[in-house]
Coordinates of C-alpha atoms in Angstrom, one line a residue:
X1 CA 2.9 -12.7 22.4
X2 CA 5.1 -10.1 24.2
X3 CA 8.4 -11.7 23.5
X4 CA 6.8 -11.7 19.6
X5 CA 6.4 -8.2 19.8
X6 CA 9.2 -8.0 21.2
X7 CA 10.9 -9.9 18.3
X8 CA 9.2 -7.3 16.0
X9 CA 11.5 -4.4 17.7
X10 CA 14.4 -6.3 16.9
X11 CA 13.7 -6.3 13.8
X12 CA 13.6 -2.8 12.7
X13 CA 17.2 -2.2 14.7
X14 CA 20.4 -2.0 13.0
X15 CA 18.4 -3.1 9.8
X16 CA 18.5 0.6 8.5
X17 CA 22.0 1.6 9.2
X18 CA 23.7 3.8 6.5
X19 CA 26.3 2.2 4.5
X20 CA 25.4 -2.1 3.2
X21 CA 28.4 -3.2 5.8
X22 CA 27.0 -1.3 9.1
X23 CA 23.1 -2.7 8.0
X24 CA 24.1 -6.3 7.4
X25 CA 26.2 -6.0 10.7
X26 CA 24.2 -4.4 12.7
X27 CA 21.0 -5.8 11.2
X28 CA 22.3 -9.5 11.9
X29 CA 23.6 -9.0 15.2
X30 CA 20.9 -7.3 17.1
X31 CA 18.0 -9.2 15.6
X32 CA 19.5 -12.2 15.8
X33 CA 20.4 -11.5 19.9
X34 CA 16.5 -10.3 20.3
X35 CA 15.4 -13.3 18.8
X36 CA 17.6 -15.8 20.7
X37 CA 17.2 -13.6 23.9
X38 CA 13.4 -12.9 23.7
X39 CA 11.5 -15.1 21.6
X40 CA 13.1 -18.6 21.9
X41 CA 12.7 -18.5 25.9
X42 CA 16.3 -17.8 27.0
X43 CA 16.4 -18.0 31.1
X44 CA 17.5 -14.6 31.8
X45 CA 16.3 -12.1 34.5
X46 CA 13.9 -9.9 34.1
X47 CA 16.4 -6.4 34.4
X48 CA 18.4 -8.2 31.6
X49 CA 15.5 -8.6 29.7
X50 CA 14.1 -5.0 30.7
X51 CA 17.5 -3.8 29.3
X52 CA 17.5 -5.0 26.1
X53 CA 14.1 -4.1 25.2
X54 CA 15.3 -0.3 26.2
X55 CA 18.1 -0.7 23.7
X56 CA 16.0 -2.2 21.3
X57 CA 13.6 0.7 21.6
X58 CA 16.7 3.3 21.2
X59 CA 18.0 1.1 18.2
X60 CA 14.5 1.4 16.7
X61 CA 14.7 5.5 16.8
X62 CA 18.5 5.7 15.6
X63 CA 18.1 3.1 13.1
X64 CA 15.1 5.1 11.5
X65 CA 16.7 8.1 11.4
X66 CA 19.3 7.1 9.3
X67 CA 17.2 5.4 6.5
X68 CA 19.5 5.8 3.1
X69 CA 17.7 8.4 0.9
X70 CA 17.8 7.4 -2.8
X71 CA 19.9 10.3 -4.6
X72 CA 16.5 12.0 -6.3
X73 CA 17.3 14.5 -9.6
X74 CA 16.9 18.2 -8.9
X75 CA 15.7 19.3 -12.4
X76 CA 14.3 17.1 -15.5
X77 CA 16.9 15.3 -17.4
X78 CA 17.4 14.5 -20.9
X79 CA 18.2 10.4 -21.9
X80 CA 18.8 9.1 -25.2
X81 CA 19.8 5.2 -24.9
X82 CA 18.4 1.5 -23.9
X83 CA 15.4 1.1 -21.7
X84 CA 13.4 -1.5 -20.8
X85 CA 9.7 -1.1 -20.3
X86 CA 7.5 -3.6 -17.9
X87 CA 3.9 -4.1 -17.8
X88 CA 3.3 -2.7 -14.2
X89 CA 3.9 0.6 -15.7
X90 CA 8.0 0.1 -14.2
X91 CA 11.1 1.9 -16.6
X92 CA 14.2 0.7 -16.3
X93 CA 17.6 2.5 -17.5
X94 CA 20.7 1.1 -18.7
X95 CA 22.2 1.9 -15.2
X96 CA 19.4 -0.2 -13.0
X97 CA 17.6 2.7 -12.2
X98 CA 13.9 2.7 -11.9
X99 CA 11.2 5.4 -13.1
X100 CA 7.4 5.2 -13.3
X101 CA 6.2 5.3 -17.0
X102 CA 2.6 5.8 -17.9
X103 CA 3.0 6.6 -21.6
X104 CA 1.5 4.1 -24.1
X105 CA 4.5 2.1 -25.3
X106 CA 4.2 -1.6 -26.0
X107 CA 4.8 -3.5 -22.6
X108 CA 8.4 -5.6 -21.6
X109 CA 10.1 -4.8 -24.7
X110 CA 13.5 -3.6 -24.9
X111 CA 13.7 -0.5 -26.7
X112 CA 16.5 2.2 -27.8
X113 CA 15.3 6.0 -27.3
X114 CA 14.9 9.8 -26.1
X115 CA 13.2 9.8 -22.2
X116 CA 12.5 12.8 -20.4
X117 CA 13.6 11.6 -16.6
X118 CA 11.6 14.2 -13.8
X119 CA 11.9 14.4 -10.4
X120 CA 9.5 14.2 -7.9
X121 CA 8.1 17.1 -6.7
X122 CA 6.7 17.9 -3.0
X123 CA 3.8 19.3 -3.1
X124 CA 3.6 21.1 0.3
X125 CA -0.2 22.2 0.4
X126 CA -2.0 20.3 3.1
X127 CA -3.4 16.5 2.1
X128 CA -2.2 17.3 -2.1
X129 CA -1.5 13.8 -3.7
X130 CA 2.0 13.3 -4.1
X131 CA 3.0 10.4 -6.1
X132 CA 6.5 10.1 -4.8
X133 CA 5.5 9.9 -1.4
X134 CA 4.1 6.7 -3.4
X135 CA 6.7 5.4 -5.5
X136 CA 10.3 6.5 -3.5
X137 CA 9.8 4.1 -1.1
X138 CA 9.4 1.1 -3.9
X139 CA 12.7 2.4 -5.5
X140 CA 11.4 4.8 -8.5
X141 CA 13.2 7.8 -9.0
X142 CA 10.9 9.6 -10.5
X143 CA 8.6 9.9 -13.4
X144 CA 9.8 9.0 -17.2
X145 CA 8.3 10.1 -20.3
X146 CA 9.1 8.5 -23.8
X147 CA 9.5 11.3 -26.0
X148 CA 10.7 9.4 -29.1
X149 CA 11.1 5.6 -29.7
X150 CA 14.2 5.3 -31.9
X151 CA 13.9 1.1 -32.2
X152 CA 11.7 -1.4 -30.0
X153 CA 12.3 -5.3 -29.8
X154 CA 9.8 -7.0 -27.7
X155 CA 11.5 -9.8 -26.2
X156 CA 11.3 -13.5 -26.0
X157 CA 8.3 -14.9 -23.3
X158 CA 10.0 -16.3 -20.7
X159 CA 9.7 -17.3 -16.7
X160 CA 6.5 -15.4 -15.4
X161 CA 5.4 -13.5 -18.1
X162 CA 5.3 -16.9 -20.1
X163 CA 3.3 -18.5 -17.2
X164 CA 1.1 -15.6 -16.8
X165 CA 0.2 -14.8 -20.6
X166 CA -0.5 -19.0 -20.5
X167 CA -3.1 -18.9 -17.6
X168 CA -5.1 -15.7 -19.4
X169 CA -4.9 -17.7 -22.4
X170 CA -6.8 -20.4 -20.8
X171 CA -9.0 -18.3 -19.0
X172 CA -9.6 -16.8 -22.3
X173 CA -10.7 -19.9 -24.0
X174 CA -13.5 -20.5 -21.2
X175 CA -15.8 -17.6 -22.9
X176 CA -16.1 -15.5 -20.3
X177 CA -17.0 -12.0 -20.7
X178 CA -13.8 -9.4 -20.4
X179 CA -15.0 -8.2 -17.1
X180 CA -15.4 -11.3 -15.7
X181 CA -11.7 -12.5 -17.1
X182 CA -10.4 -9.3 -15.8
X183 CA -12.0 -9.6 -12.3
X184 CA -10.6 -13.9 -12.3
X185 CA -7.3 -11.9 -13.3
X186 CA -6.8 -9.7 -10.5
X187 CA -8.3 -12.3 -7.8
X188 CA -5.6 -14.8 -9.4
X189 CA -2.9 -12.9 -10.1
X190 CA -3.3 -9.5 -8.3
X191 CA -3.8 -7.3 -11.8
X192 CA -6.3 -4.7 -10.1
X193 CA -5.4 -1.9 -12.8
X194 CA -7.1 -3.6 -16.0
X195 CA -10.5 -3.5 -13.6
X196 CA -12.9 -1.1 -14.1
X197 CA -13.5 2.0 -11.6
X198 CA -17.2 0.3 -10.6
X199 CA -15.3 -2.8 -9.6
X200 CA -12.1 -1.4 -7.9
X201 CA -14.6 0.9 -6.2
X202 CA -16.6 -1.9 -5.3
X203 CA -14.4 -3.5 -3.2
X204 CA -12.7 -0.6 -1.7
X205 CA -15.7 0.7 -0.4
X206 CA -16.5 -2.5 1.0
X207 CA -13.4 -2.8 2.8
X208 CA -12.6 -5.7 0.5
X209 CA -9.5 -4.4 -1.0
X210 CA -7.2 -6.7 0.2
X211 CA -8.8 -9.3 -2.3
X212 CA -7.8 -7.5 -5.1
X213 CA -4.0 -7.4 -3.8
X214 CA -2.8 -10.6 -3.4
X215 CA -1.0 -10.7 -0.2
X216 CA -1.2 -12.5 3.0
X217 CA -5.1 -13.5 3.1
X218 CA -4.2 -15.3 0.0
X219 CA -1.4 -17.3 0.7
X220 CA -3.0 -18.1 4.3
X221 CA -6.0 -19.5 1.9
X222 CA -3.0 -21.7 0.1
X223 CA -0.9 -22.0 3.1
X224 CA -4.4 -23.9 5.1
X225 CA -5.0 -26.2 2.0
X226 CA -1.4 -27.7 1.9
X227 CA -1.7 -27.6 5.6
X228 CA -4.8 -29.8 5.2
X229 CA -3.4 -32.0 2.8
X230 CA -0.3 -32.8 5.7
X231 CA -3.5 -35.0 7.8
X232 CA -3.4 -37.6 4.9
X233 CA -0.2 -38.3 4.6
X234 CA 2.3 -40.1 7.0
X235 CA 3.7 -38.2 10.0
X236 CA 7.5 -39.3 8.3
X237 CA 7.0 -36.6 5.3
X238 CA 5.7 -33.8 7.3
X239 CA 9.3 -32.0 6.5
X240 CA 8.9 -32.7 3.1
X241 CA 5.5 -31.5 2.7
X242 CA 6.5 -28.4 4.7
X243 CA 9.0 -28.1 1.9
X244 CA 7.2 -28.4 -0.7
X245 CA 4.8 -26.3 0.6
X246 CA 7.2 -23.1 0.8
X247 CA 8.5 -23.6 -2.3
X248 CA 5.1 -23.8 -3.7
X249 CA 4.6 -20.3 -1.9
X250 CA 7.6 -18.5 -2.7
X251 CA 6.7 -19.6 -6.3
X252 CA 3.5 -18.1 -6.6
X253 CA 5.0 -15.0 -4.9
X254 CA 7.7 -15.0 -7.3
X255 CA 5.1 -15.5 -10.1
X256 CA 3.1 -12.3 -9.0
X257 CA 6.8 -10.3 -8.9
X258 CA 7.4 -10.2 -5.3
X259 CA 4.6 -8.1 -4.1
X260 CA 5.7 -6.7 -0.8
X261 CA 2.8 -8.0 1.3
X262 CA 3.4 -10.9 -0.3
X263 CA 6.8 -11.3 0.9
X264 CA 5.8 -10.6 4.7
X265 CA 3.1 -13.4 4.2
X266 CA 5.8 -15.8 2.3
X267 CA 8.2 -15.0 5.1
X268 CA 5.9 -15.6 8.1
X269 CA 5.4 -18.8 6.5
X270 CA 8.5 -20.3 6.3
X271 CA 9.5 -19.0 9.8
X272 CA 6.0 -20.8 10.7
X273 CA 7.5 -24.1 9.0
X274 CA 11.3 -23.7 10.3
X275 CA 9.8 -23.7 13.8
X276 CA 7.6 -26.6 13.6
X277 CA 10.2 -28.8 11.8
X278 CA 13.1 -27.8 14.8
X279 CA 11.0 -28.2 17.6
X280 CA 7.0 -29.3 16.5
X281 CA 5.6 -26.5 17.2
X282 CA 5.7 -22.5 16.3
X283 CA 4.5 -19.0 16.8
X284 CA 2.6 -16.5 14.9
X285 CA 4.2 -13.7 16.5
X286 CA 8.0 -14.8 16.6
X287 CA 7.7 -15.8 12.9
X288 CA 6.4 -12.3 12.3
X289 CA 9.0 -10.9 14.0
X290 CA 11.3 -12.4 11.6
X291 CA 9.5 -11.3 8.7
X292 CA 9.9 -7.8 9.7
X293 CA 13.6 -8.4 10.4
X294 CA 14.7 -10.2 7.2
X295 CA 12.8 -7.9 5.0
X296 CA 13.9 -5.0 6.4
X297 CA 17.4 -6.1 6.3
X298 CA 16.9 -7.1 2.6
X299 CA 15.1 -3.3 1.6
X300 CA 15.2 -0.7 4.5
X301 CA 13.3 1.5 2.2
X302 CA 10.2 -0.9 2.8
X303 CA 9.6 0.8 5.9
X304 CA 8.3 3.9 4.2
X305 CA 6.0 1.9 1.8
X306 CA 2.6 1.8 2.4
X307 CA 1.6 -1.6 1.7
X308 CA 4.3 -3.1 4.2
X309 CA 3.2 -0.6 6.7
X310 CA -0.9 -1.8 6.6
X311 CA 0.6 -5.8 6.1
X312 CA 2.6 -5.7 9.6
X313 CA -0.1 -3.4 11.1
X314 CA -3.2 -6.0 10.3
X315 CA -1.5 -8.8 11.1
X316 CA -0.2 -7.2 14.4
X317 CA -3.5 -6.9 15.6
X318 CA -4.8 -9.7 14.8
X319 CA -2.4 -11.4 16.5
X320 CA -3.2 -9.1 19.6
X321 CA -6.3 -10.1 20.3
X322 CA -6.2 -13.6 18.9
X323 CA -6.1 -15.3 22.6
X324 CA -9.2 -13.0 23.5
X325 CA -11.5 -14.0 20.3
X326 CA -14.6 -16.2 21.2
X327 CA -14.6 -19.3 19.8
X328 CA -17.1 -19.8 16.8
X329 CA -16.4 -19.9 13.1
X330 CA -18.9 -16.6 12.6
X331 CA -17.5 -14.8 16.2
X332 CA -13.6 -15.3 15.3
X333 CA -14.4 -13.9 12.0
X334 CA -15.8 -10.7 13.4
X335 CA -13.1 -10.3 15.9
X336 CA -10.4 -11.1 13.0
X337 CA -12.4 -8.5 10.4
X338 CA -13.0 -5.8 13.6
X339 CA -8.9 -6.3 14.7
X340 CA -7.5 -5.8 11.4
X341 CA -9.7 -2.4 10.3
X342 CA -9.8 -1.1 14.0
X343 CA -5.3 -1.5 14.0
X344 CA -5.3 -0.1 10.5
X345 CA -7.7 2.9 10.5
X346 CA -5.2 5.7 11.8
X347 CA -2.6 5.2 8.9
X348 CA -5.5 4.1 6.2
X349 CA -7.9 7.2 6.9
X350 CA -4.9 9.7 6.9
X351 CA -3.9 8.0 3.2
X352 CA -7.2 6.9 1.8
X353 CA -9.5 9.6 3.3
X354 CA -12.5 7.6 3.7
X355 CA -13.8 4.1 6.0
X356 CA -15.7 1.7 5.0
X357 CA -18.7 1.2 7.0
X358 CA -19.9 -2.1 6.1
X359 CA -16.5 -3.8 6.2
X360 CA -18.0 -6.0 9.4
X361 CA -21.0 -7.4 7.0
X362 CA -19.3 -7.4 3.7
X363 CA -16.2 -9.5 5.1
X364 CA -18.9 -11.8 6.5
X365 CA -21.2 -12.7 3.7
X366 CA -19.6 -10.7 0.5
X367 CA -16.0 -12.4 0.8
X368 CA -16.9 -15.5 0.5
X369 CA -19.1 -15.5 -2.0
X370 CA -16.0 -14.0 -4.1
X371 CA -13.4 -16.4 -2.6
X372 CA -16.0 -19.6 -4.0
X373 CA -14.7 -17.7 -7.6
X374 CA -11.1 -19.7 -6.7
X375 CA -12.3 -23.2 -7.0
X376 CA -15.4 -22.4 -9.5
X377 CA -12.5 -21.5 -12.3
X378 CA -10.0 -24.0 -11.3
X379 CA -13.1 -26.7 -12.3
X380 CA -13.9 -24.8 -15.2
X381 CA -10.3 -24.7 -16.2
X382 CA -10.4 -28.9 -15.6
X383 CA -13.7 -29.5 -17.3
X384 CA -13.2 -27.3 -20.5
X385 CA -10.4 -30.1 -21.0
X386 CA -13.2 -32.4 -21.6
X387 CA -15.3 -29.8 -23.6
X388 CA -17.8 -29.4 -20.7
X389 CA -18.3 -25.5 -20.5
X390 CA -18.8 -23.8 -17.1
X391 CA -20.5 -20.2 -17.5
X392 CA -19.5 -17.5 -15.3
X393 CA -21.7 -16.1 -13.0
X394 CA -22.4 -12.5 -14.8
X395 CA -24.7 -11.7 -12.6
X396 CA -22.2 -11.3 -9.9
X397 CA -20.2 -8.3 -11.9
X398 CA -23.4 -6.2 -13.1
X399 CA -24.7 -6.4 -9.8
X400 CA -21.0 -5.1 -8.2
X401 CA -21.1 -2.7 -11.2
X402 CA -24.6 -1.4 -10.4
X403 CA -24.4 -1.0 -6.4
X404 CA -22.5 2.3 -6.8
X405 CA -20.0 4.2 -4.2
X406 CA -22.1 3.3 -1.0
X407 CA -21.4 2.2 2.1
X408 CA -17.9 4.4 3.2
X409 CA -17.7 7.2 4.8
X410 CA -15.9 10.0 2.6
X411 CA -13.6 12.9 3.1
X412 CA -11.9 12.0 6.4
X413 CA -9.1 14.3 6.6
X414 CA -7.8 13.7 9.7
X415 CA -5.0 16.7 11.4
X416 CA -1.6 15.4 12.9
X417 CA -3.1 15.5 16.6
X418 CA -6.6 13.6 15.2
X419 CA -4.6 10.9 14.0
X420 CA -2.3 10.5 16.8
X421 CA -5.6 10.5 18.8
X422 CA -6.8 7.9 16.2
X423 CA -3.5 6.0 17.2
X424 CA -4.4 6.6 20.8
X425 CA -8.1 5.3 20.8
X426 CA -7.2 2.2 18.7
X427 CA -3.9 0.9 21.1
X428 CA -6.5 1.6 23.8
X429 CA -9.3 -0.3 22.3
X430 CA -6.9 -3.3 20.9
X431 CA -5.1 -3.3 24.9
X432 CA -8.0 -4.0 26.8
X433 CA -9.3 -6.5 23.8
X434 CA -6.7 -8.9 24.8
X435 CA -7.3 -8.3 28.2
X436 CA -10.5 -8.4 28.3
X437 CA -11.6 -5.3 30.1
X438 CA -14.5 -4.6 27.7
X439 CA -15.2 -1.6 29.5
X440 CA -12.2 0.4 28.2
X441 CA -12.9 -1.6 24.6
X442 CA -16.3 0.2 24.2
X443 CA -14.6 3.1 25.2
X444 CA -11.7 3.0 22.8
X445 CA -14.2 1.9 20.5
X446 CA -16.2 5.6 21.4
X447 CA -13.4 7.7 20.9
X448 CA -12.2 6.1 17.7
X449 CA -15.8 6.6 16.1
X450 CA -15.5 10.6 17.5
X451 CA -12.3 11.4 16.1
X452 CA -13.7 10.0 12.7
X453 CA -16.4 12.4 13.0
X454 CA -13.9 14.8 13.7
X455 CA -11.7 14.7 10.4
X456 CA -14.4 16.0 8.1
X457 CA -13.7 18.9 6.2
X458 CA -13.2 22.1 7.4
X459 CA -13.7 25.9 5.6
X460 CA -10.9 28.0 5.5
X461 CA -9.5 31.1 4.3
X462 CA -6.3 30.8 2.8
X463 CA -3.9 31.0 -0.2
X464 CA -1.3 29.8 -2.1
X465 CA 1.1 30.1 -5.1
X466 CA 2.1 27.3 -7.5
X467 CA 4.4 26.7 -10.7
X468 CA 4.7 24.3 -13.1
X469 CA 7.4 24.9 -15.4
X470 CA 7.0 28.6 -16.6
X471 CA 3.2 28.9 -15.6
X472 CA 2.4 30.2 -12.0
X473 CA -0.8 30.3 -10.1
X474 CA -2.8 32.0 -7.7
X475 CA -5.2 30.0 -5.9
X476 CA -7.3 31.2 -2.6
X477 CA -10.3 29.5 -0.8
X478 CA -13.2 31.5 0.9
X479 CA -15.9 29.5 2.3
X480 CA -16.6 26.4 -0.4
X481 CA -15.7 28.4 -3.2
X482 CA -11.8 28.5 -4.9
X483 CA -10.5 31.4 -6.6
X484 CA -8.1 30.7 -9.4
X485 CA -5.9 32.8 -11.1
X486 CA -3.6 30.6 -13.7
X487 CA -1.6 31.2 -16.5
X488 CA -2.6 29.7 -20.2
X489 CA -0.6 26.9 -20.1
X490 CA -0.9 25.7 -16.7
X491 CA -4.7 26.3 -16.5
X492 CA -4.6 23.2 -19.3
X493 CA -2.8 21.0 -16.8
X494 CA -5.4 18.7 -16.0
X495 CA -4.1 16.1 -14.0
X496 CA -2.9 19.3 -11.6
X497 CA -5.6 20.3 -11.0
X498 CA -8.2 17.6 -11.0
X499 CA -6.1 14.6 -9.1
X500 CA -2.9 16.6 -7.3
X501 CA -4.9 19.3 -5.7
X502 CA -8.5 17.3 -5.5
X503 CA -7.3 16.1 -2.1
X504 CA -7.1 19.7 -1.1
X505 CA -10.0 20.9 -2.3
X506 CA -12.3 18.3 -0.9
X507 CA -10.5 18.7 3.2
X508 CA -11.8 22.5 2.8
X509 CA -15.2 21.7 2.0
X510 CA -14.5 23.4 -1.8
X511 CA -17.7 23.1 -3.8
X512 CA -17.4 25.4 -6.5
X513 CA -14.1 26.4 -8.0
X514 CA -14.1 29.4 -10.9
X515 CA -10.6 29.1 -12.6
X516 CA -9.5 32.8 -14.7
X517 CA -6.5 32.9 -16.9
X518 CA -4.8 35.1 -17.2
X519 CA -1.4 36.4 -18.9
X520 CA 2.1 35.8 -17.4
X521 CA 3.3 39.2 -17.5
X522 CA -0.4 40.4 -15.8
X523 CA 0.5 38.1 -12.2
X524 CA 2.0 39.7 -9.6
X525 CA 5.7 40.6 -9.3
X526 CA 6.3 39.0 -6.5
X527 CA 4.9 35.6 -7.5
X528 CA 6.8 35.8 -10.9
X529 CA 10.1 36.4 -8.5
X530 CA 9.6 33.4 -6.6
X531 CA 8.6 30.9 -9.2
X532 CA 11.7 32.3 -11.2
X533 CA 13.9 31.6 -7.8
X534 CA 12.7 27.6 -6.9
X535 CA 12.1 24.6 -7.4
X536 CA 9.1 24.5 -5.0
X537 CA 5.7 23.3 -7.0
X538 CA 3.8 25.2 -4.4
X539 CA 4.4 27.3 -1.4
X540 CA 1.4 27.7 1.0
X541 CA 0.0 30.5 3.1
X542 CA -2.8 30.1 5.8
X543 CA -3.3 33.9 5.4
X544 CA -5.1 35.7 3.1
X545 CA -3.2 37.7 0.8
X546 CA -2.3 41.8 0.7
X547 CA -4.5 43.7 -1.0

């Protein structure tokens, strides 16, 4: 497992070198050296080896540093001219580029008209959402509103969006209820946003999310069938199978848009499958290792993105401790469920804000009561052919709709030292896991459930200014309560103030918030100055203004 690891390391060096020549260069030759040197057993001492893990680890921190930033606009920008709009809420210009579009336009349709292109904007107060800390790392530029549609053509169904609109056909014609197709629809095809908040909610709070996002835990589902399927069949066409297999994979993954944790997944696989067909056998964590490598050679930007970063992470872990889990269907399910949330928790509460506390129990019993969904509509699907009708279990979504947001623990908003004691607690806890010093695991296990108590919210006294176009604010915190002072204009900006700065509000304990507009020419000079002198959306003060 160390030489996987190890493998892993490699695979973040040389990958993120400026320039395409220097990445696929570098990227090739120092992962493919790691690989050969460290995971595929090559005889060499130990200071040889000792010496390349060092430069791997130097690699690692130069590499990162010099990530290519996408060029990102400065100011709004007009565009009259061709875009193409997807279903996933994507915008794509006549040059390639990509913006995030929310407006309500007609889905993948080709269409000629005026866009408003904006930038990202940083939001500096502590914990604000910021949606380009989001989207950047996927490749969008920035946000894109149609302002006039001039002609729109939708285009011809073809490829996925052919094969897609046919399954919800078909699911369609089963008589389901709309929640229950939309639920089937994101289990299927990973389409969480048509689901509705008491659903999505369900499952997050559950720690369930993963089975709304279809990523590695479904393609290992897939993955075991086919494997399953192999002990039936003569040992002569185990390559073919395995081929058949990974193309059966990559399709679905290719069907679903390349989802990035289902790339990792997809790659792990087919590393998992090269190995076994070279030498009959392989390992998790070398094909990991190559996952990391090639995808991070394909899209350095990946390393930023969220998703990739809580894939590698899980599986990581899981790997870790894998040698130390008891045997036992039920026991290695715990220790899978506990290895996963425990590797996790540092980067998920310091994005999410909140834990699940029942993911133990609901991984255990609630999962697979969903995952029986799978085969219930793939032989609903195959009887409605011969007019036998299957009814959906409705009971299953009124009772997810009715259970409410229970079961997590909210408003964890952890400080840069909490969460690198997080980190701390969890590397512990997962270290003497594999080597079974349960001691130090209840221990870890101690500090990491302390430190969660410790990222609650926290009253403060404090200000800050903030602009959004020509209107300017005022806002300071005493205590739970928020002063605001706001121009018309912005004071109408809802989304501002009830999802961008919600974040903010809730990490200072804010209960009650009393909002005053007033004129532009009645705020203070000096806030006028500086919102007529940047580009800033907010600039913070941890001290309480001058009277």
């Amino acid at each position: 497992m160390g030489k996987g690891l190890a493998a892993v390391l490699g695979a973040w060096v040389g990958s993120m070198a400026p320039g395409w020549g220097l990445q696929l260069l570098l990227g090739a030759f120092i992962g493919v050296f790691s690989l050969w040197l460290l995971c595929w057993q090559f005889k060499a001492t130990h200071r040889l080896q000792g010496l390349t893990t060092l430069l791997l680890y130097v690699g690692i921190a130069l590499s990162v540093a010099s990530i290519p930033r996408p060029v990102q606009l400065q100011k709004p920008v007009y565009y009259t001219g061709v875009v193409h709009l997807f279903s996933d809420g994507g915008l794509r210009d006549s040059l390639g580029q990509w913006w995030r579009c929310s407006d309500a336009v007609s889905s993948n349709v080709t269409c000629k008209g005026e866009v408003i292109l904006y930038p990202w904007i940083q939001n500096d107060l502590p914990y604000a959402y910021n949606p380009g800390d989001i989207w950047l790392p996927r490749g969008y530029l920035g946000r894109a509103q149609v302002s006039q549609v001039l002609d729109c053509l939708p285009e011809d169904e073809k490829g996925t969006f052919k094969v897609k609109n046919g399954w919800k056909a078909a699911v369609a014609e089963l008589g389901w209820s709309e929640d229950a197709q939309k639920l089937i629809h994101a289990l299927f095809l990973g389409e969480a946003r048509g689901l509705k908040p008491e659903l999505r909610q369900f499952f997050q709070h559950l720690g369930l999310a993963h089975l709304l996002a279809v990523s590695g835990f479904h393609l290992g589902l897939l993955w075991t069938l086919l494997k399953g399927l192999q002990k039936f069949c003569p040992y002569g066409w185990k390559n073919i199978l395995n081929g058949f297999a990974i193309t059966l994979v990559w399709s679905y993954v290719g069907l679903l848009s390349f989802p990035i944790s289902a790339v990792r997944a997809a790659c792990m696989m087919t590393a998992l499958a090269w190995g076994q067909s070279r030498q009959g056998k392989s390992e998790s964590g070398h094909a990991l290792g190559i996952a990391v490598w090639l995808m991070l050679l394909w899209e350095p930007g990946w390393v930023a993105d969220l998703g990739f970063q809580l894939s590698v992470i899980a599986v990581a872990g899981i790997l870790w401790v894998r040698k130390a889990l008891p045997s036992g269907a039920i026991w290695q399910g715990v220790g899978v469920s506990l290895a996963a949330q425990w590797a996790t928790t540092p980067i998920a509460v310091a994005t999410f804000h909140q834990f699940p506390l029942w993911f133990l129990p609901a991984n255990l019993f609630v999962a697979p009561m969903v995952l029986l969904l799978y085969p219930y509509t793939l032989l609903a699907l195959c009887l409605q052919a011969t007019s036998l009708h299957m009814a959906f279990p409705e009971g299953l979504v009124q009772w997810v709709q009715s259970a409410g947001p229970n079961g997590i623990w909210a408003a964890r908003f952890p400080s840069t030292a909490q969460t690198w004691a997080l980190w701390g607690s969890a590397l512990l806890g997962l270290w003497a896991w594999r080597a079974k010093r349960w001691g130090l695991v209840a221990l870890g296990l101690g500090a990491t459930v302390f430190f969660l108590w410790e990222t609650g919210p926290k009253f403060q006294q404090e200000w800050s200014w903030h602009r959004y176009g020509r209107g300017v604010a005022q806002v300071e915190v005493r205590g739970d309560s928020a002063f605001i002072q706001v121009t018309k204009g912005f004071a109408e900006r809802t989304f501002y103030w009830e999802k961008t700065l919600k974040p903010y509000f809730t990490s200072r304990g804010v209960n009650h918030i009393k909002k005053q507009v007033v004129k532009y020419q009645d705020t203070p000079d000096n806030i006028r100055a500086w919102a007529d002198t940047t580009v800033q959306e907010c600039r913070f003060h941890s001290a309480r203004p001058s009277r």
